[in-house]
mmCIF file of C-alpha atoms in Angstrom:
data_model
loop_
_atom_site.group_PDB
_atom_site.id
_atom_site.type_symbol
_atom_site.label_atom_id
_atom_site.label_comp_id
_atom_site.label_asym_id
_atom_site.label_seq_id
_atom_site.Cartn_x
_atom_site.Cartn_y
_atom_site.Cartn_z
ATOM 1 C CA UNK D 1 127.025 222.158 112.681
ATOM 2 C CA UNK D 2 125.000 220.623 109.397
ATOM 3 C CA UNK D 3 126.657 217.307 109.420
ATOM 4 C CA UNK D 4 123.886 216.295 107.075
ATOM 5 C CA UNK D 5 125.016 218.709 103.670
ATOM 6 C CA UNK D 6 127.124 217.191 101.825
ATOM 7 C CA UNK D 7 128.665 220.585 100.484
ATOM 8 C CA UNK D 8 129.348 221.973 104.087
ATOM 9 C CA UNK D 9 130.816 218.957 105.163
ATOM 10 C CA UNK D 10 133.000 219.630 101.444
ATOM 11 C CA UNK D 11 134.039 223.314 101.250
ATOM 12 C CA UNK D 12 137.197 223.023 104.311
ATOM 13 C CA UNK D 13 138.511 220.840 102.262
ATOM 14 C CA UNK D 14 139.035 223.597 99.622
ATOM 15 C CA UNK D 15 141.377 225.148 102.259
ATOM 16 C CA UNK D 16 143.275 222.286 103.307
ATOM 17 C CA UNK D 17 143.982 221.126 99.590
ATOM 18 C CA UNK D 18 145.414 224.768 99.548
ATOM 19 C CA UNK D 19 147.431 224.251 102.623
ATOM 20 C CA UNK D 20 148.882 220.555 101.210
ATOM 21 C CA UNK D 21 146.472 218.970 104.176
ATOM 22 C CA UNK D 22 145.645 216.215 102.857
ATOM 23 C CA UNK D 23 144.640 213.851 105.688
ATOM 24 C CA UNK D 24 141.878 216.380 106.471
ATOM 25 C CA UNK D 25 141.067 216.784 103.074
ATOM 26 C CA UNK D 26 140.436 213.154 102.365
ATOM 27 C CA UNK D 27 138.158 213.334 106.205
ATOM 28 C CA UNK D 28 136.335 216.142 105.060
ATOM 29 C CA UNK D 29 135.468 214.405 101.270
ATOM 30 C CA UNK D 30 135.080 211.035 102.490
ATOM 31 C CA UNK D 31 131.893 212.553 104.843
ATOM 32 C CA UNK D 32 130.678 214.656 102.142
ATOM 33 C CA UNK D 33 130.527 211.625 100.349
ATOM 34 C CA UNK D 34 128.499 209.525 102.480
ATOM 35 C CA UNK D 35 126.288 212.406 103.219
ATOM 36 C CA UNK D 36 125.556 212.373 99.538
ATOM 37 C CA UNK D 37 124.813 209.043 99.381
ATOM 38 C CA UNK D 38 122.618 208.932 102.395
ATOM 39 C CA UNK D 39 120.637 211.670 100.632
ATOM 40 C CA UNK D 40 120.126 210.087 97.555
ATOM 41 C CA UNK D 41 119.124 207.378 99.128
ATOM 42 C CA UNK D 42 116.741 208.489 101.105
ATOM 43 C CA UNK D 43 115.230 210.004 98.113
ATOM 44 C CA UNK D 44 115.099 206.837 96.002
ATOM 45 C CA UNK D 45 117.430 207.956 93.647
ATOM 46 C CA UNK D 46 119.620 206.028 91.045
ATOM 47 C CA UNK D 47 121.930 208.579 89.930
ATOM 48 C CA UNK D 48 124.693 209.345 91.503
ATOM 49 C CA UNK D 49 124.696 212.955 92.768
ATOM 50 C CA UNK D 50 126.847 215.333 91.257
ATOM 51 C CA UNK D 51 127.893 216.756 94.905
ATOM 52 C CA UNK D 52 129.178 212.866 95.844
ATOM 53 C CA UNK D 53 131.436 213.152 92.279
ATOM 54 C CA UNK D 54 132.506 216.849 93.598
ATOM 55 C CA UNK D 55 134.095 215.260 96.689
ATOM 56 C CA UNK D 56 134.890 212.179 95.525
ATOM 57 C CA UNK D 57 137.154 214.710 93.122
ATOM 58 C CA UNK D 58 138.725 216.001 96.139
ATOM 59 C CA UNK D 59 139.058 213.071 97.930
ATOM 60 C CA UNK D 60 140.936 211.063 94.627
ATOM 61 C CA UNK D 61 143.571 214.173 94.445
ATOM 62 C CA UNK D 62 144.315 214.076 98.296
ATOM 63 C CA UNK D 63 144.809 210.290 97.900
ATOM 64 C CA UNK D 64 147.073 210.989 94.900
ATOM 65 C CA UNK D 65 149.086 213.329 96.929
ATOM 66 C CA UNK D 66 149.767 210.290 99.667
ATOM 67 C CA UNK D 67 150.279 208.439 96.633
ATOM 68 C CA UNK D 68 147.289 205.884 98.108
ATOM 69 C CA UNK D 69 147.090 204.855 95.339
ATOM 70 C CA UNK D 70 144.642 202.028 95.631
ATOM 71 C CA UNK D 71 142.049 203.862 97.045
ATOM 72 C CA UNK D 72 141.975 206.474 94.428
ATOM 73 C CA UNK D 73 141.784 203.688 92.062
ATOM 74 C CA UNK D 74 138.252 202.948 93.889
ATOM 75 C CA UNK D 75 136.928 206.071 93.169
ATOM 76 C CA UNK D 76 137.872 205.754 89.427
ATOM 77 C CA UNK D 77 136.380 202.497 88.957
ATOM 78 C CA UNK D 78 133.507 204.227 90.784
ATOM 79 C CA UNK D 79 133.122 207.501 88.291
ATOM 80 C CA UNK D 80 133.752 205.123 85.410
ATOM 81 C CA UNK D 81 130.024 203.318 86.215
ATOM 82 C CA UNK D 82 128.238 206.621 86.199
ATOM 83 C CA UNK D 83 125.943 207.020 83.555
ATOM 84 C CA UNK D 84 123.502 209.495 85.064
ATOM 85 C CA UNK D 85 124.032 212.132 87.332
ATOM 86 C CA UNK D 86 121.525 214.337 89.767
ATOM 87 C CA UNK D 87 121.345 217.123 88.359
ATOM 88 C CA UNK D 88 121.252 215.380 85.087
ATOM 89 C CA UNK D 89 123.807 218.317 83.312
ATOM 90 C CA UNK D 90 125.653 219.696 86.206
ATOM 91 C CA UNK D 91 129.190 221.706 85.771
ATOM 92 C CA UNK D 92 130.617 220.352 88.748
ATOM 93 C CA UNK D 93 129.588 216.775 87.928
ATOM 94 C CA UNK D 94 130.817 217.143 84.486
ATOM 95 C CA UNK D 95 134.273 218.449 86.053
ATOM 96 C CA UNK D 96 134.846 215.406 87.995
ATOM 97 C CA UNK D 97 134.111 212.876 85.330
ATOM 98 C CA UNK D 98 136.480 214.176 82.878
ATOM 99 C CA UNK D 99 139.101 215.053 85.694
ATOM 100 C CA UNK D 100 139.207 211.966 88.039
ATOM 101 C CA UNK D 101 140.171 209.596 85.489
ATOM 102 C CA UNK D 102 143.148 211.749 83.858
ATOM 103 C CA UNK D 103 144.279 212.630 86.897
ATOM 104 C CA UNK D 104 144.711 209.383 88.092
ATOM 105 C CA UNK D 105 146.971 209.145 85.057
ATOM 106 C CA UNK D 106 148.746 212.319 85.102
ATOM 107 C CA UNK D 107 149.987 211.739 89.251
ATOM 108 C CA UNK D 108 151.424 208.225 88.242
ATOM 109 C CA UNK D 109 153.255 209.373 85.584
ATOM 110 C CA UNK D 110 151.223 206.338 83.656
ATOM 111 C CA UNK D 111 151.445 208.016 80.329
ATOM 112 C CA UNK D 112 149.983 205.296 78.068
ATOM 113 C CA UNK D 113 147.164 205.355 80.604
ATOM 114 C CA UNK D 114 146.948 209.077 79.842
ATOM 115 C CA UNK D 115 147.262 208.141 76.067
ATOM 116 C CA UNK D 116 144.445 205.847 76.339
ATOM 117 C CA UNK D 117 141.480 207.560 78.626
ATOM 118 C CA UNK D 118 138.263 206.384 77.631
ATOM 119 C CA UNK D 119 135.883 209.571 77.086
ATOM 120 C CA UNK D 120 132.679 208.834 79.394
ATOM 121 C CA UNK D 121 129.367 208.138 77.458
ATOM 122 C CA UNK D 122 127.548 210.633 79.673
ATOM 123 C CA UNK D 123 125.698 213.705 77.872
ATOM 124 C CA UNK D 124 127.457 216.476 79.547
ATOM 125 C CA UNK D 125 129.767 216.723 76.748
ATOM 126 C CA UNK D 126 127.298 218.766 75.257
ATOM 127 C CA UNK D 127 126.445 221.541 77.396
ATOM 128 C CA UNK D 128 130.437 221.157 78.598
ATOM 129 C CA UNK D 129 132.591 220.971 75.888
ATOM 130 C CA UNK D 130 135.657 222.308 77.542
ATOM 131 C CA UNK D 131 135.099 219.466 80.226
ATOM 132 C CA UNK D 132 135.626 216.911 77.163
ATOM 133 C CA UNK D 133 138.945 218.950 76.448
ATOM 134 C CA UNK D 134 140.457 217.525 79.511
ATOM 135 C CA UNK D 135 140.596 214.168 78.978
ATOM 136 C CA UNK D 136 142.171 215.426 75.579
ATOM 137 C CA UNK D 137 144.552 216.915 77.546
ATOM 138 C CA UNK D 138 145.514 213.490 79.089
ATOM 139 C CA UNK D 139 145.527 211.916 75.470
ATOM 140 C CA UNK D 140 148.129 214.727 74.075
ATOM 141 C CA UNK D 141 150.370 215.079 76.884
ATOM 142 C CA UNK D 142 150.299 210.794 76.977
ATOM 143 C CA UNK D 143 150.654 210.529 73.542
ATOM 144 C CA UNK D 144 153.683 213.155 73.723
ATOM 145 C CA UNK D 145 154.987 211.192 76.319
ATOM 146 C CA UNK D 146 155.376 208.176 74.919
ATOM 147 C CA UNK D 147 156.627 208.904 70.857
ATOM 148 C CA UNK D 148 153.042 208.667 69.205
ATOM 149 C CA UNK D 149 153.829 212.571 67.918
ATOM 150 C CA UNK D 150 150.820 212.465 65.493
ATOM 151 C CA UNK D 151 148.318 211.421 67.950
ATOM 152 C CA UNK D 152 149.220 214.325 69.981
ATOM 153 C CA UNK D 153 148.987 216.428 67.289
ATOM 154 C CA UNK D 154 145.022 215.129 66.759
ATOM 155 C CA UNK D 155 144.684 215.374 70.492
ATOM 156 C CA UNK D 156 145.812 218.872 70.389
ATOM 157 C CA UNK D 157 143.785 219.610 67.686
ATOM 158 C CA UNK D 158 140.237 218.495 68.883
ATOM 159 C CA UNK D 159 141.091 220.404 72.208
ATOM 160 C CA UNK D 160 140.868 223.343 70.024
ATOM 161 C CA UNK D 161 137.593 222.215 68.238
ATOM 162 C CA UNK D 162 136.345 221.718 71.962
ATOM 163 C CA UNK D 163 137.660 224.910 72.987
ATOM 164 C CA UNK D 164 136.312 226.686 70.016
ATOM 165 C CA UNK D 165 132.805 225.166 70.924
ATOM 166 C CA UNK D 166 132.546 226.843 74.674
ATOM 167 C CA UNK D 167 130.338 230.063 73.576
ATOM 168 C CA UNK D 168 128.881 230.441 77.156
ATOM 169 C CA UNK D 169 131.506 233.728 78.689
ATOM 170 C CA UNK D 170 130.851 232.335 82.105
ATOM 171 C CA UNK D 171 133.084 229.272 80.848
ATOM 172 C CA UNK D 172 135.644 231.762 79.592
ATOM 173 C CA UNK D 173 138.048 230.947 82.425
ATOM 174 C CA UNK D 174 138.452 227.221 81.066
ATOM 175 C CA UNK D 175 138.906 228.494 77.743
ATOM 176 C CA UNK D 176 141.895 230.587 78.970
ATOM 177 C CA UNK D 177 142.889 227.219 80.471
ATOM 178 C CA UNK D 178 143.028 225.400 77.703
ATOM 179 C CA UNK D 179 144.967 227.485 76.092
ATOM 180 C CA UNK D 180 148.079 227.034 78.174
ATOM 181 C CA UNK D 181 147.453 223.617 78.088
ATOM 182 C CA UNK D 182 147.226 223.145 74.551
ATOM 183 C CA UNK D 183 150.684 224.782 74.971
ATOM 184 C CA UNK D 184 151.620 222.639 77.389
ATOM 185 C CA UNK D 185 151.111 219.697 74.750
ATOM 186 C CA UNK D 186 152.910 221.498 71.820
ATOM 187 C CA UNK D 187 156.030 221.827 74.197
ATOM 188 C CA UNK D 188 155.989 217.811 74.637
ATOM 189 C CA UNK D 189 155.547 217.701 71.244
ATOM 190 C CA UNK D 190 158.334 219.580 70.806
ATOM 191 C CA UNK D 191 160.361 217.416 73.258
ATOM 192 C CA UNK D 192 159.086 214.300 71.523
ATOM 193 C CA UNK D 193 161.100 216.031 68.022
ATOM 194 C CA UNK D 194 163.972 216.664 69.452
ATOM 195 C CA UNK D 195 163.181 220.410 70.072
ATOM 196 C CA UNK D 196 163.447 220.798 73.604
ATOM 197 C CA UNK D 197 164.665 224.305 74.268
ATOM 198 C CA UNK D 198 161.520 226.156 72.125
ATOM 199 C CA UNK D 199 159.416 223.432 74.543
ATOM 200 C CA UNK D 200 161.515 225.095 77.457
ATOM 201 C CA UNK D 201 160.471 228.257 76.346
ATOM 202 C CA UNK D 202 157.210 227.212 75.419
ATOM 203 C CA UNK D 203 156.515 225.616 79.122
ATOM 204 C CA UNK D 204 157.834 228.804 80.693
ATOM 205 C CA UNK D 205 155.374 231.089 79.066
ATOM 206 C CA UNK D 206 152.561 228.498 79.656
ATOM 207 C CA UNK D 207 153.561 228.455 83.339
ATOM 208 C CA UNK D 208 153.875 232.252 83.743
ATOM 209 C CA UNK D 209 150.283 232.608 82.381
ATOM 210 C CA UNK D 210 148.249 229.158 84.582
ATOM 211 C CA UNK D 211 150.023 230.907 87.560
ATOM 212 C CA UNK D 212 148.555 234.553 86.711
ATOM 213 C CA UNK D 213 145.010 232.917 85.738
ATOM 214 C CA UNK D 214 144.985 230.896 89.213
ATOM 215 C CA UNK D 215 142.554 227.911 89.806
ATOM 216 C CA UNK D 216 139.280 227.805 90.051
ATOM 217 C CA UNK D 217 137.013 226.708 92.786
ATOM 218 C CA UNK D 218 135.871 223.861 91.021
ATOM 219 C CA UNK D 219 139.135 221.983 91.098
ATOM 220 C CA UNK D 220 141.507 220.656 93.492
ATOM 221 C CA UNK D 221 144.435 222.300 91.490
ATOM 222 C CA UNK D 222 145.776 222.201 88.106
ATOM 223 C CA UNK D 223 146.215 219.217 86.145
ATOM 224 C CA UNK D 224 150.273 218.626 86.578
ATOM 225 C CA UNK D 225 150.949 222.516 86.925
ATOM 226 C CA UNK D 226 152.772 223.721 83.890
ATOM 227 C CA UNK D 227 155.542 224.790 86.102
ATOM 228 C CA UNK D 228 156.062 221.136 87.593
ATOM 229 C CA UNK D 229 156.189 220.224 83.339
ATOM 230 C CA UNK D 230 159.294 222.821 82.819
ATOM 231 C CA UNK D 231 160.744 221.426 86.213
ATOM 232 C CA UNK D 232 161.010 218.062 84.897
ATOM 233 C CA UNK D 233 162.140 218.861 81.637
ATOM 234 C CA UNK D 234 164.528 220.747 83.189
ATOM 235 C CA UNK D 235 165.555 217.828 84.964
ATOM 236 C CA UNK D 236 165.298 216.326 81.675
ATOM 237 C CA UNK D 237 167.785 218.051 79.859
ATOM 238 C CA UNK D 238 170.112 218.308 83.106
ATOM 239 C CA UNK D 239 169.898 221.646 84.309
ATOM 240 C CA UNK D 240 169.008 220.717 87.762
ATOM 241 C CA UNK D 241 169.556 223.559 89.773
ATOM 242 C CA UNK D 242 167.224 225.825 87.603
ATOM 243 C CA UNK D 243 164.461 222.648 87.933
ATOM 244 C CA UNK D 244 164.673 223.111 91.478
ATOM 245 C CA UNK D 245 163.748 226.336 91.074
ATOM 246 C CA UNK D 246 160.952 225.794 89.429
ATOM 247 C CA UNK D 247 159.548 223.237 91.539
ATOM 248 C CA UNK D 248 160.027 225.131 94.650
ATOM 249 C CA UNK D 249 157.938 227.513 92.600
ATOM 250 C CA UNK D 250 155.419 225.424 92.212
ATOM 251 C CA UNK D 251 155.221 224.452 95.801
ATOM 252 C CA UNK D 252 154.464 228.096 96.316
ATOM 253 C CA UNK D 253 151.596 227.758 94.644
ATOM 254 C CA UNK D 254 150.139 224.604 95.445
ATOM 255 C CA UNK D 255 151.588 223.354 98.352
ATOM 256 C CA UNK D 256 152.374 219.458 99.742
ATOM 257 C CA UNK D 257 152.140 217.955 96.181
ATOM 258 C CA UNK D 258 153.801 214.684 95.657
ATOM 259 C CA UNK D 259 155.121 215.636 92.048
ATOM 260 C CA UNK D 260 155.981 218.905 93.169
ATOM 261 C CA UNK D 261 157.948 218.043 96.182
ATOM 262 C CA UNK D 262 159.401 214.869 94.836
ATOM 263 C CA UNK D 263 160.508 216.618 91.785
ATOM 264 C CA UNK D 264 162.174 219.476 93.865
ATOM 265 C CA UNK D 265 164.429 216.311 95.848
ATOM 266 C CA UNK D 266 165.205 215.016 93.301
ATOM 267 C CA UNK D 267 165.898 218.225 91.371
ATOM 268 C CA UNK D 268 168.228 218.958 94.512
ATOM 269 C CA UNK D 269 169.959 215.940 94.962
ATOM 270 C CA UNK D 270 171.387 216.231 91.030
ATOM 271 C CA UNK D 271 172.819 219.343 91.971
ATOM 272 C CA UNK D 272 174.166 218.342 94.959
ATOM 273 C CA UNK D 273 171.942 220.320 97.655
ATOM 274 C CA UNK D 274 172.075 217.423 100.653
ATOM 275 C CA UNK D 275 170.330 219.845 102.898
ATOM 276 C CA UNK D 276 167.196 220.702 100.445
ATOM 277 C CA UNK D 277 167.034 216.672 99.266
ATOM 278 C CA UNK D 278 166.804 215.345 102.527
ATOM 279 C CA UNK D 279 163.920 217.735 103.672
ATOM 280 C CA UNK D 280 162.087 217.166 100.645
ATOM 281 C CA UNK D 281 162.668 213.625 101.056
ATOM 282 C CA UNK D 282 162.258 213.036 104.452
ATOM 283 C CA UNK D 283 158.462 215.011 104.088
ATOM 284 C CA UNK D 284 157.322 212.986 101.173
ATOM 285 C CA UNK D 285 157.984 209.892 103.440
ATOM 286 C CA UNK D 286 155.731 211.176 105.783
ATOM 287 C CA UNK D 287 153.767 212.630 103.488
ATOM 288 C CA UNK D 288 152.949 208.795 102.074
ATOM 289 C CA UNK D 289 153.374 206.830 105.117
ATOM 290 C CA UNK D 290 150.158 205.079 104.343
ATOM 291 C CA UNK D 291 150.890 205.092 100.527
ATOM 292 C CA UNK D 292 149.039 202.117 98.464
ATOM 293 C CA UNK D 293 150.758 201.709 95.508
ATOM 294 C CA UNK D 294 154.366 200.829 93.534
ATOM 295 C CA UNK D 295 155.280 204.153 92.311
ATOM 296 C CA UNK D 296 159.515 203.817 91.435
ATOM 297 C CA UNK D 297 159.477 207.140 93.017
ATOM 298 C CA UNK D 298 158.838 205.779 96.742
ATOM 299 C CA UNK D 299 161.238 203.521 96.218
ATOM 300 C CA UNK D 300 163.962 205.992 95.687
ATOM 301 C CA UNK D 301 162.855 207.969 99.140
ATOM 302 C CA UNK D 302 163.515 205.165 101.000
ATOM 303 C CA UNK D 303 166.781 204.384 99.344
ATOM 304 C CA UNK D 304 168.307 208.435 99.736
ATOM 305 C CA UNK D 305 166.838 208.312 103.278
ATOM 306 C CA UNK D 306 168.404 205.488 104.375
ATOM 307 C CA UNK D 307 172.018 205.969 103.209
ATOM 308 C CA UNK D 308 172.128 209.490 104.647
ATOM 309 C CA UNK D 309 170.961 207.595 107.406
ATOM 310 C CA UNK D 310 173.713 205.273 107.100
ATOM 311 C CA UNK D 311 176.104 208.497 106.104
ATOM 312 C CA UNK D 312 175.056 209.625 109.372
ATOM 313 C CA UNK D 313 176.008 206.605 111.260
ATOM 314 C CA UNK D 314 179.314 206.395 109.915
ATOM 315 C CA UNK D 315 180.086 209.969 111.012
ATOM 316 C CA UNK D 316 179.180 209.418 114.386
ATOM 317 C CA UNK D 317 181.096 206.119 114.931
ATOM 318 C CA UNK D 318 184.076 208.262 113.382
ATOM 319 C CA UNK D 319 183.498 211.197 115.723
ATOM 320 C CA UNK D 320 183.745 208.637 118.849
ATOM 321 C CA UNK D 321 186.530 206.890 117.543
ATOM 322 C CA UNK D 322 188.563 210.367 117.325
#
């Protein structure tokens, strides 16, 4: 009914990211988008409206999900040109910039991308120091990732300095936030020593607490939910059955993601649940029927799918036969 507001053509999408929708999601964003665009334009404007990075937020995670891969890629070239935004400091403009970029990271599982993220010379930092703590996030959990222990460790600590620096209470909910997440990075630390039942523990208090404190409106969902972390360290340290868990926990929660869902197949397929891996399986491949990248993981969907579907064959040429 307003097909010219960019923010009413964006706010279903907030329920269909909830529901795991993500075709209508990336409909809904992609409009909200253009609307944006058209209005700035029409106004002469050169900066790119924070209501355009909102969706194009959106609209980068429900790619993710389909594991288009490409096409989220566009959108982070895209927020990695803006220098200006309209408002100049907005919150929601300030969210996007710091969270497109490491989420494109974090969904991949690219962690020396994540080790590497560029902060944005934009001045929102300032006003938004919390927002500048994400992309910290993407260093720590990176570095973790991939042995640089002491660059973690820094990361960790200047998510601290930039949580320490939020004063404003109405930002009180990200400073919660970080918390777990610092967390979140000490556990890969911990991994990354050799400790990895305190970073169980660790990840499973972390979880408990980001699934109490909930998301807020101005994100798609959590950056790689704790509880998908303990589900693939889990996995990790072979104790599949209680990953599974986990990650069908996490489904709860945020429904239809590709991490979640492919970490609950494969999860169940180490322990030997047929039934549960091929429904997890067989969604995903529908889930990323248009999919746009090289992730290994779509790869292994195909191959599971088509040997049960080969396994399925043989049984039924056996069954005649008798």
């Amino acid at each position: 009914i307003a097909p010219w507001v960019p923010h009413a053509l964006h706010m279903p999408s907030h329920i269909f990211t909830r529901l795991g929708m993500w075709d209508e999601s990336i409909v809904a964003n992609q409009a909200s988008a253009e609307a944006s665009r058209a209005y700035a334009a029409m106004r002469h404007r050169d900066a790119a409206e924070a209501e355009e990075l909102h969706a194009l937020d959106y609209l980068a995670y429900s790619y993710l999900q389909e594991a288009q891969d490409a096409e989220a890629k566009k959108i982070v070239d895209l927020a990695a040109k803006v220098k200006k935004t309209n408002p100049e400091l907005e919150f929601i403009a300030a969210y996007a910039l710091a969270a497109i970029p490491t989420r494109y990271a974090f969904e991949r599982n690219d962690w020396a991308a994540a080790a590497n993220l560029s902060i944005p010379n934009v001045p929102h930092w300032s006003s938004f120091p919390f927002m500048e703590a994400l992309i910290e996030y993407g260093h720590a959990l990176g570095r973790a990732h991939t042995g640089d222990v002491e660059g973690a460790r820094k990361a960790i600590a200047r998510m601290q300095e930039l949580r320490d620096a939020t004063k404003d209470p109405k930002f009180d909910y990200f400073k919660s936030h970080l918390d777990q997440q610092m967390q979140a990075a000490t556990a890969w630390v911990e991994v990354a020593e050799g400790k990895k039942k305190d970073a169980i523990d660790i990840l499973r208090r972390a979880a408990d607490s980001e699934d109490t404190l909930g998301k807020h409106p101005v994100s798609p969902g959590a950056f790689v939910p704790i509880r998908e972390q303990l589900g693939a360290l889990l996995l990790e340290v072979e104790q599949p059955s209680e990953a599974q868990r986990e990650f069908e926990a996490a489904l709860k929660i945020y429904p239809g993601r590709f991490r979640g869902l492919y970490g609950a197949a494969k999860a169940a397929e180490l322990a030997g649940d047929k039934e549960n891996a091929n429904r997890y399986y067989t969604k995903l491949a529908a889930q990323t029927s248009k999919a746009g990248g090289s992730r290994d993981e779509l790869n292994h969907i195909r191959e599971f799918l088509s040997a049960q579907a080969k396994a399925t064959d043989s049984k039924g040429v056996a069954s005649a036969r008798e």
